[in-house]
mmCIF file of C-alpha atoms in Angstrom:
data_model
loop_
_atom_site.group_PDB
_atom_site.id
_atom_site.type_symbol
_atom_site.label_atom_id
_atom_site.label_comp_id
_atom_site.label_asym_id
_atom_site.label_seq_id
_atom_site.Cartn_x
_atom_site.Cartn_y
_atom_site.Cartn_z
ATOM 1 C CA UNK Y 22 50.636 -184.143 25.958
ATOM 2 C CA UNK Y 23 49.257 -180.683 25.358
ATOM 3 C CA UNK Y 24 51.094 -177.811 23.798
ATOM 4 C CA UNK Y 25 50.726 -175.897 27.082
ATOM 5 C CA UNK Y 26 52.774 -178.542 28.878
ATOM 6 C CA UNK Y 27 55.451 -178.489 26.191
ATOM 7 C CA UNK Y 28 55.628 -174.699 26.293
ATOM 8 C CA UNK Y 29 55.908 -174.760 30.086
ATOM 9 C CA UNK Y 30 58.731 -177.303 29.921
ATOM 10 C CA UNK Y 31 60.660 -175.235 27.392
ATOM 11 C CA UNK Y 32 60.225 -172.033 29.398
ATOM 12 C CA UNK Y 33 61.297 -173.658 32.678
ATOM 13 C CA UNK Y 34 64.354 -175.329 31.136
ATOM 14 C CA UNK Y 35 65.422 -171.963 29.719
ATOM 15 C CA UNK Y 36 64.823 -170.323 33.106
ATOM 16 C CA UNK Y 37 66.781 -173.065 34.867
ATOM 17 C CA UNK Y 38 69.694 -172.775 32.446
ATOM 18 C CA UNK Y 39 69.733 -169.004 32.889
ATOM 19 C CA UNK Y 40 69.693 -169.370 36.687
ATOM 20 C CA UNK Y 41 72.599 -171.829 36.604
ATOM 21 C CA UNK Y 42 74.605 -169.490 34.377
ATOM 22 C CA UNK Y 43 73.753 -166.425 36.461
ATOM 23 C CA UNK Y 44 74.552 -168.208 39.726
ATOM 24 C CA UNK Y 45 77.895 -169.398 38.388
ATOM 25 C CA UNK Y 46 78.839 -165.918 37.164
ATOM 26 C CA UNK Y 47 77.812 -164.212 40.418
ATOM 27 C CA UNK Y 48 79.695 -166.728 42.547
ATOM 28 C CA UNK Y 49 82.841 -167.043 40.413
ATOM 29 C CA UNK Y 50 83.390 -163.351 39.728
ATOM 30 C CA UNK Y 51 81.987 -162.060 43.069
ATOM 31 C CA UNK Y 52 79.422 -159.859 41.283
ATOM 32 C CA UNK Y 53 77.404 -158.828 44.311
ATOM 33 C CA UNK Y 54 76.995 -155.411 42.717
ATOM 34 C CA UNK Y 55 74.337 -156.715 40.298
ATOM 35 C CA UNK Y 56 72.129 -157.947 43.140
ATOM 36 C CA UNK Y 57 69.110 -155.739 43.754
ATOM 37 C CA UNK Y 58 69.254 -154.143 47.189
ATOM 38 C CA UNK Y 59 72.975 -154.804 47.683
ATOM 39 C CA UNK Y 60 74.667 -152.037 49.649
ATOM 40 C CA UNK Y 61 78.449 -152.262 49.971
ATOM 41 C CA UNK Y 62 78.317 -150.362 53.266
ATOM 42 C CA UNK Y 63 75.990 -152.939 54.852
ATOM 43 C CA UNK Y 64 76.955 -156.305 53.330
ATOM 44 C CA UNK Y 65 80.168 -158.223 52.756
ATOM 45 C CA UNK Y 66 80.595 -158.549 48.998
ATOM 46 C CA UNK Y 67 82.138 -162.045 49.013
ATOM 47 C CA UNK Y 68 79.592 -163.548 51.409
ATOM 48 C CA UNK Y 69 76.669 -161.999 49.568
ATOM 49 C CA UNK Y 70 77.942 -163.194 46.177
ATOM 50 C CA UNK Y 71 78.439 -166.707 47.581
ATOM 51 C CA UNK Y 72 74.940 -166.809 49.102
ATOM 52 C CA UNK Y 73 73.132 -165.525 46.024
ATOM 53 C CA UNK Y 74 75.302 -167.423 43.536
ATOM 54 C CA UNK Y 75 74.854 -170.742 45.360
ATOM 55 C CA UNK Y 76 71.099 -170.297 45.675
ATOM 56 C CA UNK Y 77 70.706 -169.381 42.005
ATOM 57 C CA UNK Y 78 72.759 -172.428 41.019
ATOM 58 C CA UNK Y 79 70.544 -174.607 43.201
ATOM 59 C CA UNK Y 80 67.388 -172.999 41.830
ATOM 60 C CA UNK Y 81 68.443 -173.604 38.237
ATOM 61 C CA UNK Y 82 69.401 -177.203 38.881
ATOM 62 C CA UNK Y 83 66.100 -177.873 40.667
ATOM 63 C CA UNK Y 84 64.106 -176.308 37.820
ATOM 64 C CA UNK Y 85 65.897 -178.520 35.306
ATOM 65 C CA UNK Y 86 65.530 -181.610 37.542
ATOM 66 C CA UNK Y 87 61.794 -181.087 38.061
ATOM 67 C CA UNK Y 88 61.364 -180.600 34.315
ATOM 68 C CA UNK Y 89 63.219 -183.854 33.607
ATOM 69 C CA UNK Y 90 60.991 -185.680 36.099
ATOM 70 C CA UNK Y 91 57.917 -184.181 34.445
ATOM 71 C CA UNK Y 92 59.248 -185.202 31.037
ATOM 72 C CA UNK Y 93 59.591 -188.856 32.052
ATOM 73 C CA UNK Y 94 56.273 -188.925 33.939
ATOM 74 C CA UNK Y 95 53.990 -186.968 31.600
ATOM 75 C CA UNK Y 96 50.848 -188.125 33.393
ATOM 76 C CA UNK Y 97 51.588 -185.681 36.216
ATOM 77 C CA UNK Y 98 49.217 -182.757 36.438
ATOM 78 C CA UNK Y 99 50.452 -179.574 34.727
ATOM 79 C CA UNK Y 100 49.294 -177.482 37.678
ATOM 80 C CA UNK Y 101 51.260 -179.675 40.091
ATOM 81 C CA UNK Y 102 54.343 -179.182 37.900
ATOM 82 C CA UNK Y 103 53.955 -175.404 37.756
ATOM 83 C CA UNK Y 104 53.159 -175.264 41.480
ATOM 84 C CA UNK Y 105 56.303 -177.198 42.348
ATOM 85 C CA UNK Y 106 58.409 -174.918 40.152
ATOM 86 C CA UNK Y 107 56.924 -171.812 41.763
ATOM 87 C CA UNK Y 108 57.444 -173.212 45.258
ATOM 88 C CA UNK Y 109 61.129 -173.827 44.462
ATOM 89 C CA UNK Y 110 61.530 -170.289 43.142
ATOM 90 C CA UNK Y 111 59.773 -168.579 46.051
ATOM 91 C CA UNK Y 112 61.395 -170.861 48.628
ATOM 92 C CA UNK Y 113 64.915 -170.153 47.440
ATOM 93 C CA UNK Y 114 64.252 -166.429 47.114
ATOM 94 C CA UNK Y 115 63.070 -166.471 50.723
ATOM 95 C CA UNK Y 116 66.209 -168.421 51.662
ATOM 96 C CA UNK Y 117 68.363 -165.759 49.994
ATOM 97 C CA UNK Y 118 66.561 -163.079 51.995
ATOM 98 C CA UNK Y 119 67.063 -164.929 55.275
ATOM 99 C CA UNK Y 120 70.681 -165.883 54.571
ATOM 100 C CA UNK Y 121 71.602 -162.303 53.653
ATOM 101 C CA UNK Y 122 71.449 -161.462 57.359
ATOM 102 C CA UNK Y 123 74.642 -163.504 57.764
ATOM 103 C CA UNK Y 124 76.444 -161.351 55.197
ATOM 104 C CA UNK Y 125 76.026 -158.097 57.122
ATOM 105 C CA UNK Y 126 79.220 -156.320 58.102
#
């Protein structure tokens, strides 16, 4: 296994752990104020914190899960691994954007 693959795994596990922690904090403490683009006059704080917190938790868990799969099947292509990670990130960010319409006041 190349050092590029090992570096990618380490980076994505750290990113996943950070996303899990951030999602938990946003959801538990209703910290919708730290979300970029959040406007208290337009969005319900509790709904927005639940949507973003849940999606960040899911994103972090998926990043860690995909990394574990890649660890146990090292013959997978590095570009396939990075592509799947990026598709999870962009897909869940798009989901946050679409779900935020349900949090409008």
